[in-house]
Amino acid sequence: MKRLFLLVLWTLCLAVTAQAQKVYQIENSDFEEWGTTWNNVPFGWHSFEDPTGDANLIDMIKSTAHTAKETENLRPGTKGSSALLLKPRNVFLGIIANGTITTGQMCGGSMSASDPANHAEMTLNDGKTSNGSPFYAALNGKPDSLVVWLKFTSNNTSYPNASVSAAITDGTYYQDPEDKTYTNVYAKAKKTDIVSNGSVWQRISIPFVVDNANVEPKAILVTISTNAEAGKGNVNDKLYLDDLELVYRQSVTMSPVKSQNYYYATMCSPHQLVVPAGATAYPVTVEGGAIKLGNAYSGRSIIPANTPVLVRRLLQSSPVFRSTLYDTPSAAPASNMLQAGGTEVKNDPDHYYYKLSLDQTGERLGFFWDSADGHSINVAEGKAYLKVPVSAGAAKSLMLDESVDGIPQVDNGELKIENSAVYDLSGRKVGEVSGRHGSLPLQLQKGIYIVNGKKVAIH
């Protein structure tokens, strides 16, 4: 009775939590946690141990296990200690039930394997549970692809393919395979031509195709089977699964700075993000009334989830960041005054709030007050803003000029340096600086130059 009470309580908490905060990944998609009733079935997933449908057919299907916990045959590079093994079973006089796992509930409704009465089904928050978990997986994100590691051995040359399918829905009833046209699906990902490829571990990436952009994602039904054709498997087929993840590609809208060769933006993502080549991300603080950039997340490093950053990228580089679930992120910044956008702040007398913007000339970038007195701000979700204590005595604007790469900025005026030639970035001599406190040649165009072996930006 105590276990039943805890299970019901856990289910209610899960439903409330899913409504309170957004869900972007499938729970236990690395197959590291296993059920309480059937320890051969991973937590949050279901197979033929607890199907619905025709009672007599269910009894036959349930008679032998289709899933097993695998602890030795793991995919290369995994940080986990277990994987899932799927196996077909002979349920009655040569009738094969493919090894299948789903985030919903299996339904056996017909002796004809290809009948849609045999399917996986899901309804969000339907109250049904088994093996310590419900028959649904909540999801609020809009992923670009589904990635899974698998190792497949097929012993049927006529039907040699395994399958992976996923449907993101609004949480109302949905089944796979479909028995009708469903209008509650946001997007689908499906691959039915998975081959053995020498029975080695493969990383399979399946793109989501939007079905109805007006549908708000609330749940996802994932179904994986040892054979793409119903009932066509071989009892000796084996499908190992590990480290499934939903991948998000986040394109960052950047602000161009005319005097430099870079774009800039603020960003905060609920995902761990891989920094693309040509881009750098920084935490930001304010010291002595000036911007200070923290340790950089450079190309190919991983920004921890929910970390607000200032992003800089080369004009010709990609603005797209890719999420990663199983790679280890770089360390979180020790200090960061950037805050995640998405919640409006009103009349906070203890702080000044700044939004990243170009100045009125469109040539210099900085953080500027977002309200008349600097005590309020409203920045969109996915962006970030700067929150600075009033005690720091910050000004209405905090320019980035002397922060990015530590390149000094001058207004084409006096520069306190020794006699020196001035070169452009291609190495051509473009002028001379004369005297101990010389000035750069006034005819120089805006840009970055080399003086005394150091970069100097003229604006």
mmCIF file with all atom_site columns, N, CA and C in Angstrom, residues 43-110:
data_model
loop_
_atom_site.group_PDB
_atom_site.id
_atom_site.type_symbol
_atom_site.label_atom_id
_atom_site.label_alt_id
_atom_site.label_comp_id
_atom_site.label_asym_id
_atom_site.label_entity_id
_atom_site.label_seq_id
_atom_site.pdbx_PDB_ins_code
_atom_site.Cartn_x
_atom_site.Cartn_y
_atom_site.Cartn_z
_atom_site.occupancy
_atom_site.B_iso_or_equiv
_atom_site.pdbx_formal_charge
_atom_site.auth_seq_id
_atom_site.auth_comp_id
_atom_site.auth_asym_id
_atom_site.auth_atom_id
_atom_site.pdbx_PDB_model_num
ATOM 1   N N  . PHE A 1 43  ? 13.192 2.431   -16.595 1.00 0.00 ? 43  PHE A N  1
ATOM 2   C CA . PHE A 1 43  ? 12.239 3.375   -16.031 1.00 0.00 ? 43  PHE A CA 1
ATOM 3   C C  . PHE A 1 43  ? 11.832 4.403   -17.093 1.00 0.00 ? 43  PHE A C  1
ATOM 4   N N  . GLY A 1 44  ? 10.539 4.716   -17.184 1.00 0.00 ? 44  GLY A N  1
ATOM 5   C CA . GLY A 1 44  ? 10.044 5.688   -18.146 1.00 0.00 ? 44  GLY A CA 1
ATOM 6   C C  . GLY A 1 44  ? 9.755  5.113   -19.516 1.00 0.00 ? 44  GLY A C  1
ATOM 7   N N  . TRP A 1 45  ? 10.045 3.839   -19.725 1.00 0.00 ? 45  TRP A N  1
ATOM 8   C CA . TRP A 1 45  ? 9.809  3.163   -20.992 1.00 0.00 ? 45  TRP A CA 1
ATOM 9   C C  . TRP A 1 45  ? 8.953  1.928   -20.758 1.00 0.00 ? 45  TRP A C  1
ATOM 10  N N  . HIS A 1 46  ? 8.330  1.438   -21.828 1.00 0.00 ? 46  HIS A N  1
ATOM 11  C CA . HIS A 1 46  ? 7.437  0.279   -21.692 1.00 0.00 ? 46  HIS A CA 1
ATOM 12  C C  . HIS A 1 46  ? 7.568  -0.627  -22.917 1.00 0.00 ? 46  HIS A C  1
ATOM 13  N N  . SER A 1 47  ? 7.373  -1.924  -22.665 1.00 0.00 ? 47  SER A N  1
ATOM 14  C CA . SER A 1 47  ? 7.383  -2.905  -23.734 1.00 0.00 ? 47  SER A CA 1
ATOM 15  C C  . SER A 1 47  ? 6.127  -3.767  -23.586 1.00 0.00 ? 47  SER A C  1
ATOM 16  N N  . PHE A 1 48  ? 6.275  -5.069  -23.805 1.00 0.00 ? 48  PHE A N  1
ATOM 17  C CA . PHE A 1 48  ? 5.104  -5.948  -23.758 1.00 0.00 ? 48  PHE A CA 1
ATOM 18  C C  . PHE A 1 48  ? 4.845  -6.522  -22.369 1.00 0.00 ? 48  PHE A C  1
ATOM 19  N N  . GLU A 1 49  ? 5.523  -5.998  -21.360 1.00 0.00 ? 49  GLU A N  1
ATOM 20  C CA . GLU A 1 49  ? 5.276  -6.508  -20.013 1.00 0.00 ? 49  GLU A CA 1
ATOM 21  C C  . GLU A 1 49  ? 3.957  -5.997  -19.438 1.00 0.00 ? 49  GLU A C  1
ATOM 22  N N  . ASP A 1 50  ? 3.448  -4.873  -19.987 1.00 0.00 ? 50  ASP A N  1
ATOM 23  C CA . ASP A 1 50  ? 2.226  -4.284  -19.435 1.00 0.00 ? 50  ASP A CA 1
ATOM 24  C C  . ASP A 1 50  ? 1.365  -3.677  -20.546 1.00 0.00 ? 50  ASP A C  1
ATOM 25  N N  . PRO A 1 51  ? 1.003  -4.457  -21.577 1.00 0.00 ? 51  PRO A N  1
ATOM 26  C CA . PRO A 1 51  ? 0.228  -3.900  -22.687 1.00 0.00 ? 51  PRO A CA 1
ATOM 27  C C  . PRO A 1 51  ? -1.254 -3.807  -22.362 1.00 0.00 ? 51  PRO A C  1
ATOM 28  N N  . THR A 1 52  ? -1.968 -3.127  -23.238 1.00 0.00 ? 52  THR A N  1
ATOM 29  C CA . THR A 1 52  ? -3.415 -3.109  -23.195 1.00 0.00 ? 52  THR A CA 1
ATOM 30  C C  . THR A 1 52  ? -3.931 -3.778  -24.469 1.00 0.00 ? 52  THR A C  1
ATOM 31  N N  . GLY A 1 53  ? -5.241 -4.004  -24.553 1.00 0.00 ? 53  GLY A N  1
ATOM 32  C CA . GLY A 1 53  ? -5.814 -4.610  -25.748 1.00 0.00 ? 53  GLY A CA 1
ATOM 33  C C  . GLY A 1 53  ? -6.546 -5.903  -25.470 1.00 0.00 ? 53  GLY A C  1
ATOM 34  N N  . ASP A 1 54  ? -6.522 -6.823  -26.436 1.00 0.00 ? 54  ASP A N  1
ATOM 35  C CA . ASP A 1 54  ? -7.212 -8.104  -26.334 1.00 0.00 ? 54  ASP A CA 1
ATOM 36  C C  . ASP A 1 54  ? -6.563 -8.971  -25.254 1.00 0.00 ? 54  ASP A C  1
ATOM 37  N N  . ALA A 1 55  ? -7.368 -9.415  -24.303 1.00 0.00 ? 55  ALA A N  1
ATOM 38  C CA . ALA A 1 55  ? -6.834 -10.124 -23.135 1.00 0.00 ? 55  ALA A CA 1
ATOM 39  C C  . ALA A 1 55  ? -6.091 -11.400 -23.518 1.00 0.00 ? 55  ALA A C  1
ATOM 40  N N  . ASN A 1 56  ? -6.637 -12.191 -24.419 1.00 0.00 ? 56  ASN A N  1
ATOM 41  C CA . ASN A 1 56  ? -5.989 -13.454 -24.802 1.00 0.00 ? 56  ASN A CA 1
ATOM 42  C C  . ASN A 1 56  ? -4.665 -13.202 -25.520 1.00 0.00 ? 56  ASN A C  1
ATOM 43  N N  . LEU A 1 57  ? -4.659 -12.191 -26.409 1.00 0.00 ? 57  LEU A N  1
ATOM 44  C CA . LEU A 1 57  ? -3.444 -11.870 -27.142 1.00 0.00 ? 57  LEU A CA 1
ATOM 45  C C  . LEU A 1 57  ? -2.383 -11.310 -26.191 1.00 0.00 ? 57  LEU A C  1
ATOM 46  N N  . ILE A 1 58  ? -2.824 -10.514 -25.254 1.00 0.00 ? 58  ILE A N  1
ATOM 47  C CA . ILE A 1 58  ? -1.898 -9.935  -24.276 1.00 0.00 ? 58  ILE A CA 1
ATOM 48  C C  . ILE A 1 58  ? -1.202 -11.028 -23.480 1.00 0.00 ? 58  ILE A C  1
ATOM 49  N N  . ASP A 1 59  ? -1.960 -12.039 -23.089 1.00 0.00 ? 59  ASP A N  1
ATOM 50  C CA . ASP A 1 59  ? -1.372 -13.137 -22.306 1.00 0.00 ? 59  ASP A CA 1
ATOM 51  C C  . ASP A 1 59  ? -0.266 -13.834 -23.084 1.00 0.00 ? 59  ASP A C  1
ATOM 52  N N  . MET A 1 60  ? -0.456 -14.008 -24.386 1.00 0.00 ? 60  MET A N  1
ATOM 53  C CA . MET A 1 60  ? 0.580  -14.651 -25.197 1.00 0.00 ? 60  MET A CA 1
ATOM 54  C C  . MET A 1 60  ? 1.806  -13.748 -25.332 1.00 0.00 ? 60  MET A C  1
ATOM 55  N N  . ILE A 1 61  ? 1.576  -12.454 -25.566 1.00 0.00 ? 61  ILE A N  1
ATOM 56  C CA . ILE A 1 61  ? 2.686  -11.520 -25.774 1.00 0.00 ? 61  ILE A CA 1
ATOM 57  C C  . ILE A 1 61  ? 3.521  -11.371 -24.510 1.00 0.00 ? 61  ILE A C  1
ATOM 58  N N  . LYS A 1 62  ? 2.856  -11.379 -23.363 1.00 0.00 ? 62  LYS A N  1
ATOM 59  C CA . LYS A 1 62  ? 3.542  -11.150 -22.094 1.00 0.00 ? 62  LYS A CA 1
ATOM 60  C C  . LYS A 1 62  ? 4.336  -12.353 -21.615 1.00 0.00 ? 62  LYS A C  1
ATOM 61  N N  . SER A 1 63  ? 4.169  -13.486 -22.264 1.00 0.00 ? 63  SER A N  1
ATOM 62  C CA . SER A 1 63  ? 4.739  -14.723 -21.730 1.00 0.00 ? 63  SER A CA 1
ATOM 63  C C  . SER A 1 63  ? 6.269  -14.733 -21.712 1.00 0.00 ? 63  SER A C  1
ATOM 64  N N  . THR A 1 64  ? 6.907  -14.000 -22.608 1.00 0.00 ? 64  THR A N  1
ATOM 65  C CA . THR A 1 64  ? 8.375  -13.951 -22.627 1.00 0.00 ? 64  THR A CA 1
ATOM 66  C C  . THR A 1 64  ? 8.827  -12.498 -22.737 1.00 0.00 ? 64  THR A C  1
ATOM 67  N N  . ALA A 1 65  ? 9.935  -12.203 -22.116 1.00 0.00 ? 65  ALA A N  1
ATOM 68  C CA . ALA A 1 65  ? 10.451 -10.831 -22.090 1.00 0.00 ? 65  ALA A CA 1
ATOM 69  C C  . ALA A 1 65  ? 11.043 -10.429 -23.436 1.00 0.00 ? 65  ALA A C  1
ATOM 70  N N  . HIS A 1 66  ? 10.818 -9.178  -23.816 1.00 0.00 ? 66  HIS A N  1
ATOM 71  C CA . HIS A 1 66  ? 11.366 -8.625  -25.057 1.00 0.00 ? 66  HIS A CA 1
ATOM 72  C C  . HIS A 1 66  ? 12.529 -7.676  -24.796 1.00 0.00 ? 66  HIS A C  1
ATOM 73  N N  . THR A 1 67  ? 12.784 -7.368  -23.547 1.00 0.00 ? 67  THR A N  1
ATOM 74  C CA . THR A 1 67  ? 13.821 -6.399  -23.201 1.00 0.00 ? 67  THR A CA 1
ATOM 75  C C  . THR A 1 67  ? 14.757 -6.981  -22.154 1.00 0.00 ? 67  THR A C  1
ATOM 76  N N  . ALA A 1 68  ? 15.978 -6.436  -22.117 1.00 0.00 ? 68  ALA A N  1
ATOM 77  C CA . ALA A 1 68  ? 16.947 -6.878  -21.125 1.00 0.00 ? 68  ALA A CA 1
ATOM 78  C C  . ALA A 1 68  ? 17.912 -5.740  -20.832 1.00 0.00 ? 68  ALA A C  1
ATOM 79  N N  . LYS A 1 69  ? 18.429 -5.712  -19.623 1.00 0.00 ? 69  LYS A N  1
ATOM 80  C CA . LYS A 1 69  ? 19.443 -4.742  -19.238 1.00 0.00 ? 69  LYS A CA 1
ATOM 81  C C  . LYS A 1 69  ? 20.809 -5.251  -19.671 1.00 0.00 ? 69  LYS A C  1
ATOM 82  N N  . GLU A 1 70  ? 21.545 -4.424  -20.398 1.00 0.00 ? 70  GLU A N  1
ATOM 83  C CA . GLU A 1 70  ? 22.866 -4.787  -20.903 1.00 0.00 ? 70  GLU A CA 1
ATOM 84  C C  . GLU A 1 70  ? 23.925 -3.938  -20.199 1.00 0.00 ? 70  GLU A C  1
ATOM 85  N N  . THR A 1 71  ? 24.914 -4.594  -19.599 1.00 0.00 ? 71  THR A N  1
ATOM 86  C CA . THR A 1 71  ? 25.948 -3.871  -18.851 1.00 0.00 ? 71  THR A CA 1
ATOM 87  C C  . THR A 1 71  ? 27.352 -4.047  -19.432 1.00 0.00 ? 71  THR A C  1
ATOM 88  N N  . GLU A 1 72  ? 27.499 -4.898  -20.438 1.00 0.00 ? 72  GLU A N  1
ATOM 89  C CA . GLU A 1 72  ? 28.825 -5.137  -21.012 1.00 0.00 ? 72  GLU A CA 1
ATOM 90  C C  . GLU A 1 72  ? 28.957 -4.580  -22.423 1.00 0.00 ? 72  GLU A C  1
ATOM 91  N N  . ASN A 1 73  ? 27.946 -4.747  -23.239 1.00 0.00 ? 73  ASN A N  1
ATOM 92  C CA . ASN A 1 73  ? 28.002 -4.308  -24.627 1.00 0.00 ? 73  ASN A CA 1
ATOM 93  C C  . ASN A 1 73  ? 27.489 -2.870  -24.710 1.00 0.00 ? 73  ASN A C  1
ATOM 94  N N  . LEU A 1 74  ? 28.367 -1.899  -24.415 1.00 0.00 ? 74  LEU A N  1
ATOM 95  C CA . LEU A 1 74  ? 27.974 -0.499  -24.356 1.00 0.00 ? 74  LEU A CA 1
ATOM 96  C C  . LEU A 1 74  ? 28.610 0.268   -25.513 1.00 0.00 ? 74  LEU A C  1
ATOM 97  N N  . ARG A 1 75  ? 27.978 1.377   -25.877 1.00 0.00 ? 75  ARG A N  1
ATOM 98  C CA . ARG A 1 75  ? 28.478 2.153   -27.011 1.00 0.00 ? 75  ARG A CA 1
ATOM 99  C C  . ARG A 1 75  ? 29.791 2.848   -26.629 1.00 0.00 ? 75  ARG A C  1
ATOM 100 N N  . PRO A 1 76  ? 30.685 3.042   -27.600 1.00 0.00 ? 76  PRO A N  1
ATOM 101 C CA . PRO A 1 76  ? 31.972 3.671   -27.299 1.00 0.00 ? 76  PRO A CA 1
ATOM 102 C C  . PRO A 1 76  ? 31.791 5.104   -26.819 1.00 0.00 ? 76  PRO A C  1
ATOM 103 N N  . GLY A 1 77  ? 32.529 5.457   -25.770 1.00 0.00 ? 77  GLY A N  1
ATOM 104 C CA . GLY A 1 77  ? 32.490 6.823   -25.262 1.00 0.00 ? 77  GLY A CA 1
ATOM 105 C C  . GLY A 1 77  ? 31.383 7.119   -24.282 1.00 0.00 ? 77  GLY A C  1
ATOM 106 N N  . THR A 1 78  ? 30.549 6.143   -23.977 1.00 0.00 ? 78  THR A N  1
ATOM 107 C CA . THR A 1 78  ? 29.461 6.410   -23.050 1.00 0.00 ? 78  THR A CA 1
ATOM 108 C C  . THR A 1 78  ? 29.985 6.652   -21.645 1.00 0.00 ? 78  THR A C  1
ATOM 109 N N  . LYS A 1 79  ? 29.283 7.484   -20.902 1.00 0.00 ? 79  LYS A N  1
ATOM 110 C CA . LYS A 1 79  ? 29.612 7.709   -19.500 1.00 0.00 ? 79  LYS A CA 1
ATOM 111 C C  . LYS A 1 79  ? 28.710 6.883   -18.588 1.00 0.00 ? 79  LYS A C  1
ATOM 112 N N  . GLY A 1 80  ? 27.787 6.133   -19.185 1.00 0.00 ? 80  GLY A N  1
ATOM 113 C CA . GLY A 1 80  ? 26.855 5.326   -18.421 1.00 0.00 ? 80  GLY A CA 1
ATOM 114 C C  . GLY A 1 80  ? 27.360 3.919   -18.180 1.00 0.00 ? 80  GLY A C  1
ATOM 115 N N  . SER A 1 81  ? 26.545 3.140   -17.489 1.00 0.00 ? 81  SER A N  1
ATOM 116 C CA . SER A 1 81  ? 26.935 1.766   -17.147 1.00 0.00 ? 81  SER A CA 1
ATOM 117 C C  . SER A 1 81  ? 25.961 0.730   -17.670 1.00 0.00 ? 81  SER A C  1
ATOM 118 N N  . SER A 1 82  ? 24.936 1.153   -18.410 1.00 0.00 ? 82  SER A N  1
ATOM 119 C CA . SER A 1 82  ? 23.987 0.167   -18.938 1.00 0.00 ? 82  SER A CA 1
ATOM 120 C C  . SER A 1 82  ? 23.388 0.649   -20.248 1.00 0.00 ? 82  SER A C  1
ATOM 121 N N  . ALA A 1 83  ? 22.931 -0.305  -21.036 1.00 0.00 ? 83  ALA A N  1
ATOM 122 C CA . ALA A 1 83  ? 22.218 -0.064  -22.286 1.00 0.00 ? 83  ALA A CA 1
ATOM 123 C C  . ALA A 1 83  ? 20.994 -0.971  -22.296 1.00 0.00 ? 83  ALA A C  1
ATOM 124 N N  . LEU A 1 84  ? 20.171 -0.841  -23.317 1.00 0.00 ? 84  LEU A N  1
ATOM 125 C CA . LEU A 1 84  ? 18.959 -1.651  -23.450 1.00 0.00 ? 84  LEU A CA 1
ATOM 126 C C  . LEU A 1 84  ? 19.111 -2.626  -24.609 1.00 0.00 ? 84  LEU A C  1
ATOM 127 N N  . LEU A 1 85  ? 18.705 -3.871  -24.395 1.00 0.00 ? 85  LEU A N  1
ATOM 128 C CA . LEU A 1 85  ? 18.687 -4.885  -25.450 1.00 0.00 ? 85  LEU A CA 1
ATOM 129 C C  . LEU A 1 85  ? 17.245 -5.239  -25.771 1.00 0.00 ? 85  LEU A C  1
ATOM 130 N N  . LEU A 1 86  ? 16.876 -5.125  -27.068 1.00 0.00 ? 86  LEU A N  1
ATOM 131 C CA . LEU A 1 86  ? 15.558 -5.535  -27.554 1.00 0.00 ? 86  LEU A CA 1
ATOM 132 C C  . LEU A 1 86  ? 15.685 -6.824  -28.350 1.00 0.00 ? 86  LEU A C  1
ATOM 133 N N  . LYS A 1 87  ? 14.724 -7.753  -28.130 1.00 0.00 ? 87  LYS A N  1
ATOM 134 C CA . LYS A 1 87  ? 14.731 -9.040  -28.831 1.00 0.00 ? 87  LYS A CA 1
ATOM 135 C C  . LYS A 1 87  ? 13.323 -9.412  -29.269 1.00 0.00 ? 87  LYS A C  1
ATOM 136 N N  . PRO A 1 88  ? 13.140 -9.913  -30.516 1.00 0.00 ? 88  PRO A N  1
ATOM 137 C CA . PRO A 1 88  ? 11.836 -10.428 -30.943 1.00 0.00 ? 88  PRO A CA 1
ATOM 138 C C  . PRO A 1 88  ? 11.519 -11.740 -30.209 1.00 0.00 ? 88  PRO A C  1
ATOM 139 N N  . ARG A 1 89  ? 10.230 -12.074 -30.161 1.00 0.00 ? 89  ARG A N  1
ATOM 140 C CA . ARG A 1 89  ? 9.817  -13.327 -29.520 1.00 0.00 ? 89  ARG A CA 1
ATOM 141 C C  . ARG A 1 89  ? 8.778  -14.046 -30.378 1.00 0.00 ? 89  ARG A C  1
ATOM 142 N N  . ASN A 1 90  ? 8.843  -15.387 -30.350 1.00 0.00 ? 90  ASN A N  1
ATOM 143 C CA . ASN A 1 90  ? 7.832  -16.223 -30.978 1.00 0.00 ? 90  ASN A CA 1
ATOM 144 C C  . ASN A 1 90  ? 6.692  -16.369 -29.980 1.00 0.00 ? 90  ASN A C  1
ATOM 145 N N  . VAL A 1 91  ? 5.578  -15.711 -30.254 1.00 0.00 ? 91  VAL A N  1
ATOM 146 C CA . VAL A 1 91  ? 4.502  -15.688 -29.265 1.00 0.00 ? 91  VAL A CA 1
ATOM 147 C C  . VAL A 1 91  ? 3.499  -16.831 -29.464 1.00 0.00 ? 91  VAL A C  1
ATOM 148 N N  . PHE A 1 92  ? 3.351  -17.338 -30.730 1.00 0.00 ? 92  PHE A N  1
ATOM 149 C CA . PHE A 1 92  ? 2.386  -18.416 -30.932 1.00 0.00 ? 92  PHE A CA 1
ATOM 150 C C  . PHE A 1 92  ? 2.554  -18.989 -32.334 1.00 0.00 ? 92  PHE A C  1
ATOM 151 N N  . LEU A 1 93  ? 2.949  -20.263 -32.427 1.00 0.00 ? 93  LEU A N  1
ATOM 152 C CA . LEU A 1 93  ? 3.007  -21.004 -33.690 1.00 0.00 ? 93  LEU A CA 1
ATOM 153 C C  . LEU A 1 93  ? 3.693  -20.209 -34.797 1.00 0.00 ? 93  LEU A C  1
ATOM 154 N N  . GLY A 1 94  ? 4.867  -19.707 -34.480 1.00 0.00 ? 94  GLY A N  1
ATOM 155 C CA . GLY A 1 94  ? 5.647  -18.989 -35.488 1.00 0.00 ? 94  GLY A CA 1
ATOM 156 C C  . GLY A 1 94  ? 5.279  -17.527 -35.676 1.00 0.00 ? 94  GLY A C  1
ATOM 157 N N  . ILE A 1 95  ? 4.285  -17.037 -34.940 1.00 0.00 ? 95  ILE A N  1
ATOM 158 C CA . ILE A 1 95  ? 3.945  -15.606 -35.005 1.00 0.00 ? 95  ILE A CA 1
ATOM 159 C C  . ILE A 1 95  ? 4.984  -14.821 -34.203 1.00 0.00 ? 95  ILE A C  1
ATOM 160 N N  . ILE A 1 96  ? 5.657  -13.888 -34.860 1.00 0.00 ? 96  ILE A N  1
ATOM 161 C CA . ILE A 1 96  ? 6.735  -13.137 -34.238 1.00 0.00 ? 96  ILE A CA 1
ATOM 162 C C  . ILE A 1 96  ? 6.234  -11.777 -33.751 1.00 0.00 ? 96  ILE A C  1
ATOM 163 N N  . ALA A 1 97  ? 6.540  -11.483 -32.519 1.00 0.00 ? 97  ALA A N  1
ATOM 164 C CA . ALA A 1 97  ? 6.315  -10.125 -31.994 1.00 0.00 ? 97  ALA A CA 1
ATOM 165 C C  . ALA A 1 97  ? 7.685  -9.443  -31.960 1.00 0.00 ? 97  ALA A C  1
ATOM 166 N N  . ASN A 1 98  ? 7.829  -8.396  -32.759 1.00 0.00 ? 98  ASN A N  1
ATOM 167 C CA . ASN A 1 98  ? 9.111  -7.686  -32.796 1.00 0.00 ? 98  ASN A CA 1
ATOM 168 C C  . ASN A 1 98  ? 9.463  -7.136  -31.419 1.00 0.00 ? 98  ASN A C  1
ATOM 169 N N  . GLY A 1 99  ? 10.756 -7.122  -31.117 1.00 0.00 ? 99  GLY A N  1
ATOM 170 C CA . GLY A 1 99  ? 11.183 -6.466  -29.891 1.00 0.00 ? 99  GLY A CA 1
ATOM 171 C C  . GLY A 1 99  ? 10.916 -4.981  -30.004 1.00 0.00 ? 99  GLY A C  1
ATOM 172 N N  . THR A 1 100 ? 10.122 -4.420  -29.092 1.00 0.00 ? 100 THR A N  1
ATOM 173 C CA . THR A 1 100 ? 9.684  -3.034  -29.201 1.00 0.00 ? 100 THR A CA 1
ATOM 174 C C  . THR A 1 100 ? 9.718  -2.363  -27.837 1.00 0.00 ? 100 THR A C  1
ATOM 175 N N  . ILE A 1 101 ? 10.126 -1.096  -27.826 1.00 0.00 ? 101 ILE A N  1
ATOM 176 C CA . ILE A 1 101 ? 10.108 -0.281  -26.616 1.00 0.00 ? 101 ILE A CA 1
ATOM 177 C C  . ILE A 1 101 ? 9.454  1.047   -26.968 1.00 0.00 ? 101 ILE A C  1
ATOM 178 N N  . THR A 1 102 ? 8.721  1.649   -26.022 1.00 0.00 ? 102 THR A N  1
ATOM 179 C CA . THR A 1 102 ? 8.017  2.897   -26.293 1.00 0.00 ? 102 THR A CA 1
ATOM 180 C C  . THR A 1 102 ? 7.915  3.740   -25.028 1.00 0.00 ? 102 THR A C  1
ATOM 181 N N  . THR A 1 103 ? 7.728  5.028   -25.218 1.00 0.00 ? 103 THR A N  1
ATOM 182 C CA . THR A 1 103 ? 7.457  5.901   -24.079 1.00 0.00 ? 103 THR A CA 1
ATOM 183 C C  . THR A 1 103 ? 5.977  5.903   -23.732 1.00 0.00 ? 103 THR A C  1
ATOM 184 N N  . GLY A 1 104 ? 5.174  5.260   -24.566 1.00 0.00 ? 104 GLY A N  1
ATOM 185 C CA . GLY A 1 104 ? 3.744  5.135   -24.301 1.00 0.00 ? 104 GLY A CA 1
ATOM 186 C C  . GLY A 1 104 ? 3.405  3.741   -23.800 1.00 0.00 ? 104 GLY A C  1
ATOM 187 N N  . GLN A 1 105 ? 2.256  3.214   -24.221 1.00 0.00 ? 105 GLN A N  1
ATOM 188 C CA . GLN A 1 105 ? 1.836  1.873   -23.836 1.00 0.00 ? 105 GLN A CA 1
ATOM 189 C C  . GLN A 1 105 ? 1.604  1.032   -25.081 1.00 0.00 ? 105 GLN A C  1
ATOM 190 N N  . MET A 1 106 ? 2.102  -0.208  -25.067 1.00 0.00 ? 106 MET A N  1
ATOM 191 C CA . MET A 1 106 ? 1.865  -1.119  -26.173 1.00 0.00 ? 106 MET A CA 1
ATOM 192 C C  . MET A 1 106 ? 0.435  -1.625  -26.132 1.00 0.00 ? 106 MET A C  1
ATOM 193 N N  . CYS A 1 107 ? -0.140 -1.780  -27.310 1.00 0.00 ? 107 CYS A N  1
ATOM 194 C CA . CYS A 1 107 ? -1.511 -2.306  -27.418 1.00 0.00 ? 107 CYS A CA 1
ATOM 195 C C  . CYS A 1 107 ? -1.523 -3.471  -28.392 1.00 0.00 ? 107 CYS A C  1
ATOM 196 N N  . GLY A 1 108 ? -1.982 -4.630  -27.943 1.00 0.00 ? 108 GLY A N  1
ATOM 197 C CA . GLY A 1 108 ? -2.152 -5.799  -28.790 1.00 0.00 ? 108 GLY A CA 1
ATOM 198 C C  . GLY A 1 108 ? -3.625 -6.016  -29.049 1.00 0.00 ? 108 GLY A C  1
ATOM 199 N N  . GLY A 1 109 ? -4.078 -5.693  -30.263 1.00 0.00 ? 109 GLY A N  1
ATOM 200 C CA . GLY A 1 109 ? -5.508 -5.763  -30.539 1.00 0.00 ? 109 GLY A CA 1
ATOM 201 C C  . GLY A 1 109 ? -5.893 -6.709  -31.646 1.00 0.00 ? 109 GLY A C  1
ATOM 202 N N  . SER A 1 110 ? -4.901 -7.361  -32.313 1.00 0.00 ? 110 SER A N  1
ATOM 203 C CA . SER A 1 110 ? -5.237 -8.213  -33.452 1.00 0.00 ? 110 SER A CA 1
ATOM 204 C C  . SER A 1 110 ? -4.179 -9.281  -33.636 1.00 0.00 ? 110 SER A C  1
#
